[in-house]
Coordinates of C-alpha atoms in Angstrom, one line a residue:
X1 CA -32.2 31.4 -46.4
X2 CA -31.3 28.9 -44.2
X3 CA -30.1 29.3 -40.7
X4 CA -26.4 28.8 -39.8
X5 CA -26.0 26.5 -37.0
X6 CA -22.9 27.7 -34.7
X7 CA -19.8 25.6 -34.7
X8 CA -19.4 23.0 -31.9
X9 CA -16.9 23.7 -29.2
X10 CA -13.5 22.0 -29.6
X11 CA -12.9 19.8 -27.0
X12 CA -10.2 19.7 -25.0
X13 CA -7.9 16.7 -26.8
X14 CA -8.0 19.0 -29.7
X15 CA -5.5 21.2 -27.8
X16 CA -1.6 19.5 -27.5
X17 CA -0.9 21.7 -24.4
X18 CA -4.3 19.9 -22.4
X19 CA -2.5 16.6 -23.9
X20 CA 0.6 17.1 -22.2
X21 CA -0.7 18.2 -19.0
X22 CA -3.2 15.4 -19.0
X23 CA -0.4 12.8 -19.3
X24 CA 1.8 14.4 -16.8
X25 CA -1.4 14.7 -14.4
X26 CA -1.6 10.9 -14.8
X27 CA 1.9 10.6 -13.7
X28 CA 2.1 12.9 -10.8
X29 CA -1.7 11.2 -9.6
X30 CA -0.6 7.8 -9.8
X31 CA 2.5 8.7 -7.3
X32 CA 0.6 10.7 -5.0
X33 CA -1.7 7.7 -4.6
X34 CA 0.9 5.0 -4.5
X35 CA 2.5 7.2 -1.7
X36 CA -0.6 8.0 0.1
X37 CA -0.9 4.3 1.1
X38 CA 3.4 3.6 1.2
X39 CA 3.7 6.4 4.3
X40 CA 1.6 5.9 6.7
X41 CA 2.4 1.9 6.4
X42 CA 6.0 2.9 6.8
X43 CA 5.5 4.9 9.9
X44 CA 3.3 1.4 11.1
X45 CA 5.1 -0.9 10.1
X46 CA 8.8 -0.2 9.8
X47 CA 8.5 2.3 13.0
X48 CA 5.7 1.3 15.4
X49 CA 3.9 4.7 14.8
X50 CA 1.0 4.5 17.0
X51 CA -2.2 6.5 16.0
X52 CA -1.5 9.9 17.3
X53 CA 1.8 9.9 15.2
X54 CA 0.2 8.3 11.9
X55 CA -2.4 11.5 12.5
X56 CA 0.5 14.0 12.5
X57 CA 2.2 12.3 9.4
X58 CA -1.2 12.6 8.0
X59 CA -1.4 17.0 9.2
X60 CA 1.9 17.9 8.3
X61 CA 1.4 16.6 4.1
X62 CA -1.4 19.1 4.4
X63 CA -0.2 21.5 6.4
X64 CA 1.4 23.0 3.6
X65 CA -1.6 24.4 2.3
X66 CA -2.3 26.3 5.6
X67 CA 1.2 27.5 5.8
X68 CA 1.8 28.8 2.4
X69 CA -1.8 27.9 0.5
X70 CA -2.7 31.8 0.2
X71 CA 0.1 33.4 -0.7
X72 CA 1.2 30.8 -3.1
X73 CA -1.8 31.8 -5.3
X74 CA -0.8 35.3 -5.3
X75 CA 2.7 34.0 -6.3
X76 CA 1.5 31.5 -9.2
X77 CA -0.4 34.5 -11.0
X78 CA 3.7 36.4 -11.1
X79 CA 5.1 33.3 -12.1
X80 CA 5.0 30.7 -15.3
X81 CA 2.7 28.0 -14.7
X82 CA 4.8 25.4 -16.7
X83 CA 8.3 26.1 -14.6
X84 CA 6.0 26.4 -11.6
X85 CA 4.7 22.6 -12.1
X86 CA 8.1 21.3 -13.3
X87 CA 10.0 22.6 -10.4
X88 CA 7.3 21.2 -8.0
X89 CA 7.7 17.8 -9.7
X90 CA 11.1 17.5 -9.4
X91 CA 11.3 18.6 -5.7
X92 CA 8.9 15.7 -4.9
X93 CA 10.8 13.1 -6.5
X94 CA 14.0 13.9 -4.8
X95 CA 11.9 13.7 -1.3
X96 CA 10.1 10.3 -2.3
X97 CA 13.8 9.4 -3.0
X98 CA 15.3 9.8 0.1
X99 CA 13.1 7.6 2.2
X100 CA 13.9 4.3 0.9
X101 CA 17.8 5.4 0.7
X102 CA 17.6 6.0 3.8
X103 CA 15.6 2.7 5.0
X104 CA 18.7 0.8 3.1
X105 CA 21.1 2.5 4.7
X106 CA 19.1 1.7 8.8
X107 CA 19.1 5.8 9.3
X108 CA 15.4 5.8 8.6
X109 CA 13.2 7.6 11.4
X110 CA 9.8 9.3 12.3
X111 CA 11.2 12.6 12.1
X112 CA 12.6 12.4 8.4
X113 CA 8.9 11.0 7.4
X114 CA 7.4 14.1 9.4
X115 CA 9.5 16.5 7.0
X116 CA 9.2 14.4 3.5
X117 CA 5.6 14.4 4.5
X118 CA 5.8 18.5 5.2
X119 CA 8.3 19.8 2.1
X120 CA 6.2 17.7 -0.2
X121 CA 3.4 19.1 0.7
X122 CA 4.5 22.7 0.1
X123 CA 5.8 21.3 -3.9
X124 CA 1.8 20.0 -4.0
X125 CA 0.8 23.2 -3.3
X126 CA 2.3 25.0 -5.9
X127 CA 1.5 22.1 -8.4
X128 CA -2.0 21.8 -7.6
X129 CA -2.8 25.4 -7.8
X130 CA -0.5 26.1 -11.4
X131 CA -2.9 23.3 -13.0
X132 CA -5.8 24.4 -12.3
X133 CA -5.0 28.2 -13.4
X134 CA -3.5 26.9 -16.0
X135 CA -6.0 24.2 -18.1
X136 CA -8.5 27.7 -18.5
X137 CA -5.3 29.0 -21.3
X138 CA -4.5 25.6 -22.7
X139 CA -8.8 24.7 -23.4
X140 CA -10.7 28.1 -23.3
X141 CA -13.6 28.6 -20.9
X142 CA -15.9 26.5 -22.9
X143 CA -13.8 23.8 -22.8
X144 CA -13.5 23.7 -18.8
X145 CA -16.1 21.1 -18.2
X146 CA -14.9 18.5 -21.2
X147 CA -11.4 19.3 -19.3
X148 CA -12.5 19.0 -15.4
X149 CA -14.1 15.3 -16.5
X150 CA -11.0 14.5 -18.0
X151 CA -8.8 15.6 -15.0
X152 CA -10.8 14.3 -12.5
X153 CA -11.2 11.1 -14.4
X154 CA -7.5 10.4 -14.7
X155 CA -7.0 11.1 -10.9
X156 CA -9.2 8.9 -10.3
X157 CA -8.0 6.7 -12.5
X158 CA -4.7 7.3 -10.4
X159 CA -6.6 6.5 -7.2
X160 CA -7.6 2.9 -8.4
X161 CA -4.4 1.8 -9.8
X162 CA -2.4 4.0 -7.4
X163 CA -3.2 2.8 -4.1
X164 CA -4.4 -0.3 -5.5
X165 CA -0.8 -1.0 -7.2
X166 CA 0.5 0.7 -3.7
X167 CA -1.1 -2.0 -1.7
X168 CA 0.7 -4.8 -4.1
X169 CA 4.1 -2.6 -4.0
X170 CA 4.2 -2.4 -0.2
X171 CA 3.4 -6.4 -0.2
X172 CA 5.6 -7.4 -2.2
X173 CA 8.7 -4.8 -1.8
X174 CA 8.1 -3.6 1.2
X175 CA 6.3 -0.2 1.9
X176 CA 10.0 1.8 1.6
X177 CA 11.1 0.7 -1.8
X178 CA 7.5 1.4 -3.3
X179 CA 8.4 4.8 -2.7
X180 CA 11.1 4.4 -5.7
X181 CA 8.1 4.2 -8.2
X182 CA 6.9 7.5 -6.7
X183 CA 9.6 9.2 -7.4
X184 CA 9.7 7.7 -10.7
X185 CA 6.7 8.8 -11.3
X186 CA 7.2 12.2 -10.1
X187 CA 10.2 13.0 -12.3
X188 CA 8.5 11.2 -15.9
X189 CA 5.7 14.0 -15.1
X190 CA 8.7 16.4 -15.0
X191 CA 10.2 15.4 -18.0
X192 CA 6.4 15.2 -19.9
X193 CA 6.2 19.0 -18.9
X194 CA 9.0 20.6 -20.4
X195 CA 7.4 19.9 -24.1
X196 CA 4.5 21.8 -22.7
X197 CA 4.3 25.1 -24.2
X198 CA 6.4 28.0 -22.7
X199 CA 3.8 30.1 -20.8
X200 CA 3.4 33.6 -21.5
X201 CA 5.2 36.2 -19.0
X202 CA 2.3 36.7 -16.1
X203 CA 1.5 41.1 -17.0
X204 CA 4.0 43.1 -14.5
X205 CA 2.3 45.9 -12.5
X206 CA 3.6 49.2 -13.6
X207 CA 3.5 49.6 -8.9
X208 CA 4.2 47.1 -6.4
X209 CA 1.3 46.0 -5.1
X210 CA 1.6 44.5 -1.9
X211 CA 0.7 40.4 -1.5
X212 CA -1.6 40.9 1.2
X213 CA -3.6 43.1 -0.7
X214 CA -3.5 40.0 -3.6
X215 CA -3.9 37.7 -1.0
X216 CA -7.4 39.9 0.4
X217 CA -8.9 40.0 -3.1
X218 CA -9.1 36.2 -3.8
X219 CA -10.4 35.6 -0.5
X220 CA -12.8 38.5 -1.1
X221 CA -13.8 37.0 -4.3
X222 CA -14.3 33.3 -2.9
X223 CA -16.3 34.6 0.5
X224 CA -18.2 37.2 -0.8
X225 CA -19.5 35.4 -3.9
X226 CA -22.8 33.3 -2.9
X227 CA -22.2 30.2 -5.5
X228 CA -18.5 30.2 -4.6
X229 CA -18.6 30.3 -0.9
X230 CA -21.1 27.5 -1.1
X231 CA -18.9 25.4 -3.2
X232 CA -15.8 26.0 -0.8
X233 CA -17.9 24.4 2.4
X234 CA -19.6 21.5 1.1
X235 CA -16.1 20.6 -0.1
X236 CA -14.5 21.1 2.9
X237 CA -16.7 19.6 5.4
X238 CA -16.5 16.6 2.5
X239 CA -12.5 16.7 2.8
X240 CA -12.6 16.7 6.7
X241 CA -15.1 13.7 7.0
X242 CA -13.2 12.0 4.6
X243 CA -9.9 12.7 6.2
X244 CA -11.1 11.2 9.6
X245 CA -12.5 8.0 7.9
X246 CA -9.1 8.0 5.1
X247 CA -6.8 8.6 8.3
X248 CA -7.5 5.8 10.6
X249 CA -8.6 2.9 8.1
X250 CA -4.5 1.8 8.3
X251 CA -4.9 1.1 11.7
X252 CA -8.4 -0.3 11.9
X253 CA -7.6 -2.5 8.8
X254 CA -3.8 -4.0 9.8
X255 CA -4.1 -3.7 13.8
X256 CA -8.2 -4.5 14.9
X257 CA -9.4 -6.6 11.5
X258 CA -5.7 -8.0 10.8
X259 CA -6.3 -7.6 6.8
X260 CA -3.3 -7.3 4.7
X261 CA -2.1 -4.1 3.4
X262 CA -3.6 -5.2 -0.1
X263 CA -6.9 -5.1 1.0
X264 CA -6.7 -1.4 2.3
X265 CA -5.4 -0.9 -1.1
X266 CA -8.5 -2.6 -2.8
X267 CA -10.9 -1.0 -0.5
X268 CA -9.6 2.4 -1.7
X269 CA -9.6 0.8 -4.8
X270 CA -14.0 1.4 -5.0
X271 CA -13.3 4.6 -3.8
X272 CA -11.4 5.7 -6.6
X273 CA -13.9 3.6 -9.2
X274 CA -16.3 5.9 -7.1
X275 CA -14.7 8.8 -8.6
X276 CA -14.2 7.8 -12.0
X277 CA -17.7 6.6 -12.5
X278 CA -18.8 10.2 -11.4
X279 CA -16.9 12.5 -13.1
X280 CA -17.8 10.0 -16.2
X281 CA -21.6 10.8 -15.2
X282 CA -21.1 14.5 -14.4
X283 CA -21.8 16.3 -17.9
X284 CA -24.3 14.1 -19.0
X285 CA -26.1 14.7 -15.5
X286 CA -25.7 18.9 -15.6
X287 CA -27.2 18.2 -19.1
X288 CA -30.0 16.6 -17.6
X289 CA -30.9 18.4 -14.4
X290 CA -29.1 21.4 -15.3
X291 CA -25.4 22.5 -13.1
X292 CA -26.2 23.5 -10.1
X293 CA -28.8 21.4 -9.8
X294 CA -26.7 18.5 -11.0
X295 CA -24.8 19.0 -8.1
X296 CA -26.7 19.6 -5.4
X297 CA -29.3 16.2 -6.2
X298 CA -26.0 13.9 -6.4
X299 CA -24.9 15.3 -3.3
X300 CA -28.8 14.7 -1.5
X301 CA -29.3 11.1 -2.6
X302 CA -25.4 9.8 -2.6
X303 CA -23.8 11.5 0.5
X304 CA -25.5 9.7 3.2
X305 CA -23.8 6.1 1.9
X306 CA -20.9 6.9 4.3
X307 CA -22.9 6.1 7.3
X308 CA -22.3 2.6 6.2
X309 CA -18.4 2.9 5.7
X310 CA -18.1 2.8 9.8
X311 CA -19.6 -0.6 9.8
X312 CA -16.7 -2.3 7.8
X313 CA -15.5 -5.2 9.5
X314 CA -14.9 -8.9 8.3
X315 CA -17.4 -10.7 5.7
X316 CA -20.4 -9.4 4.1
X317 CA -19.9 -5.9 6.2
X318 CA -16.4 -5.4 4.2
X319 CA -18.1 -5.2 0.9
X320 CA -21.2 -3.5 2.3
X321 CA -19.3 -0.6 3.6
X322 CA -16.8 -0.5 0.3
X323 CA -20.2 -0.1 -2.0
X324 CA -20.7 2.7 0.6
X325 CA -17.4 4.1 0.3
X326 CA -17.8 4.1 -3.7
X327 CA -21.3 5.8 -3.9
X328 CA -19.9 8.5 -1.5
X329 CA -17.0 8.9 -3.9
X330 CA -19.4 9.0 -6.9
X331 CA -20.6 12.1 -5.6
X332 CA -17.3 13.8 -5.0
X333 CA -16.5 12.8 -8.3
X334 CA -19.4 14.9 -9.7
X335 CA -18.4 17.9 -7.2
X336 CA -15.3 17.9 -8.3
X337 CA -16.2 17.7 -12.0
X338 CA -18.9 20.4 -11.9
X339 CA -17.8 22.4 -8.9
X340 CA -14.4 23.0 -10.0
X341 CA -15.7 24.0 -13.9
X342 CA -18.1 26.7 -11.7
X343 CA -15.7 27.8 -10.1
X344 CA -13.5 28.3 -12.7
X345 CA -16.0 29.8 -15.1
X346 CA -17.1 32.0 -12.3
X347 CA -13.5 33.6 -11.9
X348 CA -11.8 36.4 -14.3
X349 CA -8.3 35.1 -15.4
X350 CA -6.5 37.4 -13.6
X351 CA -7.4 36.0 -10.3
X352 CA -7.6 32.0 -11.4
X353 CA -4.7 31.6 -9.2
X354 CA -5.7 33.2 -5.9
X355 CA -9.3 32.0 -6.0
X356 CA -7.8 28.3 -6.6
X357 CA -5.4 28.8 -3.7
X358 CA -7.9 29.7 -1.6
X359 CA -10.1 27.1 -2.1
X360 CA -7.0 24.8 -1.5
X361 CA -6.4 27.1 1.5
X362 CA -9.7 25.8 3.1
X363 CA -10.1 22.3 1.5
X364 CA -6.4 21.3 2.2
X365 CA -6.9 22.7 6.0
X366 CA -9.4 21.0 6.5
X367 CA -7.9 17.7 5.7
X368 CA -5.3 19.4 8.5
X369 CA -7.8 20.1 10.8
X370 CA -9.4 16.3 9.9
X371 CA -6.0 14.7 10.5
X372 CA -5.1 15.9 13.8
X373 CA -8.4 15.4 14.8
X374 CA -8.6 12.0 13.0
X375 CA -5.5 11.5 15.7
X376 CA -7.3 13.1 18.9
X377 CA -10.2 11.3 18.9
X378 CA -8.6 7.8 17.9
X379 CA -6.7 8.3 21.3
X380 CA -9.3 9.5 23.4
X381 CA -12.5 7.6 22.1
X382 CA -11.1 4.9 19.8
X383 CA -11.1 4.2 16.2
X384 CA -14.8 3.4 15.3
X385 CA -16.4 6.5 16.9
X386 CA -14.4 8.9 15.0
X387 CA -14.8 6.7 12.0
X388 CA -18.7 7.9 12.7
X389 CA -17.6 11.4 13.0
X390 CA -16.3 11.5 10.0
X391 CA -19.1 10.2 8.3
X392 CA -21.9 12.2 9.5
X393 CA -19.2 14.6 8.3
X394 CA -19.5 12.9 4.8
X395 CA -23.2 12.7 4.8
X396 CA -23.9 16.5 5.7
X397 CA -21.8 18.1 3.2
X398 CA -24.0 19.1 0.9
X399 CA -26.1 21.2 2.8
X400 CA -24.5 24.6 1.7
X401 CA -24.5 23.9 -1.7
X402 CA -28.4 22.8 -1.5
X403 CA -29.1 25.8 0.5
X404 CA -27.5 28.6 -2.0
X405 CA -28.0 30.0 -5.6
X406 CA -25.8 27.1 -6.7
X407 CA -29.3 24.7 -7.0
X408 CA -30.9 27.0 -9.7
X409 CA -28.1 27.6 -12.2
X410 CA -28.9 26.0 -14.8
X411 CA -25.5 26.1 -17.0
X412 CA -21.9 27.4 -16.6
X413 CA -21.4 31.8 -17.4
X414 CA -20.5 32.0 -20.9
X415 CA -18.6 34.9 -20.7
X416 CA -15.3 35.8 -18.6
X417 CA -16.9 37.9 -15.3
X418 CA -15.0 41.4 -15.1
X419 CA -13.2 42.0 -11.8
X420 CA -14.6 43.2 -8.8
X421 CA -12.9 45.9 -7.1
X422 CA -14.2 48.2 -3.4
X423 CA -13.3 51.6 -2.8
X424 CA -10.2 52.0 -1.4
X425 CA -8.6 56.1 -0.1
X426 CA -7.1 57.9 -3.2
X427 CA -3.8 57.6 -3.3
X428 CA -2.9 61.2 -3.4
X429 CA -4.6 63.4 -0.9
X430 CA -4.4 66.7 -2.5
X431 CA -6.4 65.8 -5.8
X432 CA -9.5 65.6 -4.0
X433 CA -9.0 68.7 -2.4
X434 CA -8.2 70.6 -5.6
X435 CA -11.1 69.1 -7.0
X436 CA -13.4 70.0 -4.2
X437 CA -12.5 73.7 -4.3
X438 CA -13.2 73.7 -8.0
X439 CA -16.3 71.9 -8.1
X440 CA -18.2 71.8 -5.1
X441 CA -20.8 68.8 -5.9
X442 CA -19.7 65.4 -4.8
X443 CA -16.6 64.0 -7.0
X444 CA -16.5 59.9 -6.4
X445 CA -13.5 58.1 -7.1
X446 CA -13.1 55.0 -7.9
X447 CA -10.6 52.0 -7.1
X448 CA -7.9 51.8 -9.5
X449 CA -7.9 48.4 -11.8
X450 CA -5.3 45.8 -10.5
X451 CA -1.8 46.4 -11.7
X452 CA -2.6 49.7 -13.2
X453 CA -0.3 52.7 -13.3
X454 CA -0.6 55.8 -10.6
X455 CA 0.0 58.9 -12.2
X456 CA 2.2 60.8 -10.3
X457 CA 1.1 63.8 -8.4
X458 CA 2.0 66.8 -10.8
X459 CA 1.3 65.1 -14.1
X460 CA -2.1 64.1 -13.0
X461 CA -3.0 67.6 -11.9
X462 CA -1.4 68.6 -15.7
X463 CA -3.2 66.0 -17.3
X464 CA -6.4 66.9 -15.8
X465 CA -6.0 70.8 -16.9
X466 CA -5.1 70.1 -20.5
X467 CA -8.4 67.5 -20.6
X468 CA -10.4 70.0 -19.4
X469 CA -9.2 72.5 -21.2
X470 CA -9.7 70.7 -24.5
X471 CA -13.2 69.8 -23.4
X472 CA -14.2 73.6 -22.8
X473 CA -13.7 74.3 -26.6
X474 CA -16.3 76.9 -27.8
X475 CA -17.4 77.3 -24.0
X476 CA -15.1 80.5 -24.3
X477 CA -14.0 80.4 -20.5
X478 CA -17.2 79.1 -19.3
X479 CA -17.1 76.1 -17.0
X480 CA -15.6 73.1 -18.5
X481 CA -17.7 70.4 -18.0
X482 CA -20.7 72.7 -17.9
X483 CA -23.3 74.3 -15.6
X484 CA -23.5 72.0 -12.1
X485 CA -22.5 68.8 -14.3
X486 CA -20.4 66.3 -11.7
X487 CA -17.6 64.3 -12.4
X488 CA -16.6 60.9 -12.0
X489 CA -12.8 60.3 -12.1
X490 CA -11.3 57.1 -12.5
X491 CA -7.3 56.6 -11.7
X492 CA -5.6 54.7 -14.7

């Protein structure tokens, strides 16, 4: 009889709800990008920001995600990922509005930059964190790493044409009025979500359960997880390096090298090409050298390409440290690939959005942390040293991932982990008691699942009598669970 050969999976473009999100991903990248060179050549050119102010425009659309990045996980899994993106859409297109309405009418200033850069950061948070805990419902877990390439492959598609077109946009309209086609771009991915699926009703918790103790177990399950806690510092000491080098190329490029804003836009062009060309390479190189392992040789033989980036300067050194900048892209673009489907895969669904928040906790801080810093040590030491900080920051990153479990794996869990819980006190202090006068061996109770439902005092105890009681049976009055047999009770 011959052998039946399993189905393939479905990829992910089978699925109309990964189609919609993918186009409104594309959207919402493609501003983000054309924004992320528009500010900071506002603040330079249009306000005479010196470095030290560029660096705080650069901390406070971070920020956010040090502010609000934890509990906003804890508040994505109550909520409906689709309204959650669409609102966070729609608030960043109304802040990308303002600024050029405000350059047109001469009111423009520092201080309104500082709090675009600051309220839109909060909207990314919630956004960033509601699509990644939601593309695990629209694909299925063994769809995640057809899904990831696509995702990361469209953002950095955005990062090419985005800051690439931003460069061209602030040239040609001046950096304020680009703005307009970010908040375009912002409300078409608005309008591209609302034919997305309704999401179902996040489960309600039959008891309050307080958001610090939500909060706790996604960092629990990020920190205390070997692979995970890996993943979470090679990526951030990635995101500060780069965040040093990303922060104070504006300055170095239009004030020390005199270049044009279109070649900062070109230059961060090849890092986006970078990113595409490595999220393109990223299955077919787990396939090869297996996941972890995938990562971790990427990392060893690509990350040290940013010591060149510092050397950028006019002539042959521009392209030499651009090739640099795109092979130290290449890697993140596998990281982010392969990391994110781990991480993901690695995760049960109930806690998707907490474990993502709190990786954008640390990732986003440190591009915070990298920022202000990026600002600190332009003032005190000057632009090309901390352009070398950031890129032994670049080149070092992998070192946690090549040093954990992460390495070995060989492919992605093919089955949905179950939650891990730690003992916590029983809720009501007399049931032990009771229990401990009855039945005098050692009674061990266990942590409650998440969101499950307390019994209250008296109909536990009345629950408990009746189970027993039925369990005695033909016992006749003997003990009910038998002679010297323990007990393990569990609290549903």
């Amino acid at each position: 009889m011959p052998s039946e050969t399993p189905p393939r999976p479905v990829g992910p473009w089978h699925h109309a709800g990964f189609r919609t999100l993918f186009t409104a991903t594309a959207f919402s990248h493609l501003g983000t990008h054309i924004g992320y060179v528009a500010m900071p050549l506002i603040a330079v050119s249009s306000l005479d920001a010196t470095a030290g102010e560029v660096g705080l425009l650069a901390t406070l659309s971070t920020l956010a995600f040090l502010l609000i990045g934890l509990p906003a996980g804890a508040w994505v899994d109550r909520m409906r990922h689709r309204n959650v993106l669409i609102a966070a859409d729609l608030t960043r297109s109304v802040l990308f509005f303002s600024v050029p309405a405000a350059w047109a009418l001469g009111v423009l200033t520092l201080e309104q930059l500082y709090t675009v850069a600051l309220l839109q950061g909060c909207a990314t948070v919630f956004f960033d964190v509601g699509s990644q805990s939601i593309i695990p419902r629209l694909v299925g877990r063994s769809g995640l790493l057809g899904a990831n390439a696509a995702v990361v492959g469209v953002q950095a598609v955005g990062n090419v044409a985005g800051r690439g077109a931003g460069g061209g946009l602030v040239a040609l309209l001046t950096a304020p009025f680009a703005l307009l086609s970010t908040g375009f771009l912002y409300l078409g991915s608005a309008v591209r979500l609302y034919s997305l699926g309704e999401s179902p009703a996040p489960a309600r918790p039959a008891r309050p359960v307080p958001l610090g103790s939500q909060i706790a177990e996604g960092l629990r399950h990020v920190l205390h997880h070997p692979e995970l806690r890996a993943l979470a510092l090679t990526a951030s000491l990635c995101n500060l390096g780069s965040q040093l080098v990303n922060t104070l190329l504006p300055l170095l490029f239009a004030r020390e090298l005199g270049f044009s804003a279109g070649w900062l836009g070109l230059f961060w062009a090849m890092g986006g090409l970078g990113v595409l060309f490595g999220s393109r390479c990223a299955r077919p190189l787990a396939a090869r050298l297996g996941h972890g392992r995938g990562i971790g040789m990427a990392a060893l033989f690509l990350a040290p390409a940013a010591l060149v980036v510092p050397l950028v300067d006019r002539g042959p050194l521009l392209a030499l440290a651009a090739v640099g900048w795109m092979l130290t892209t290449f890697d993140i673009g596998v990281n982010n690939v392969l990391g994110v489907s781990l991480r993901q895969s690695l995760t049960p669904a109930p806690l998707l959005g907490r474990m993502n928040a709190t990786f954008r906790f640390m990732l986003s801080g440190s591009l915070a942390i990298g920022s202000a810093l990026a600002g600190l040590l332009g003032e005190l030491v000057g632009i090309r040293t901390t352009l070398w900080v950031g890129a032994g920051c670049l080149a070092l990153a992998f070192l946690p991932v090549l040093l954990s479990p992460v390495r070995t794996r060989k492919e992605l869990p093919s089955h949905e982990p179950e939650p891990r819980h730690e003992p916590v006190v029983h809720p009501d202090p007399v049931l032990p008691l009771r229990d401990a006068v009855a039945h005098p061996e050692p009674v061990h109770y266990r942590e409650p699942l998440p969101y499950c439902e307390v019994v209250g005092r008296h109909e536990a105890v009345a629950h408990r009598e009746a189970v027993a009681h039925r369990e005695a049976g033909p016992h006749h009055g003997g003990p009910p669970h038998g002679p010297m047999e323990p007990r393990t009770q569990s609290i549903r």
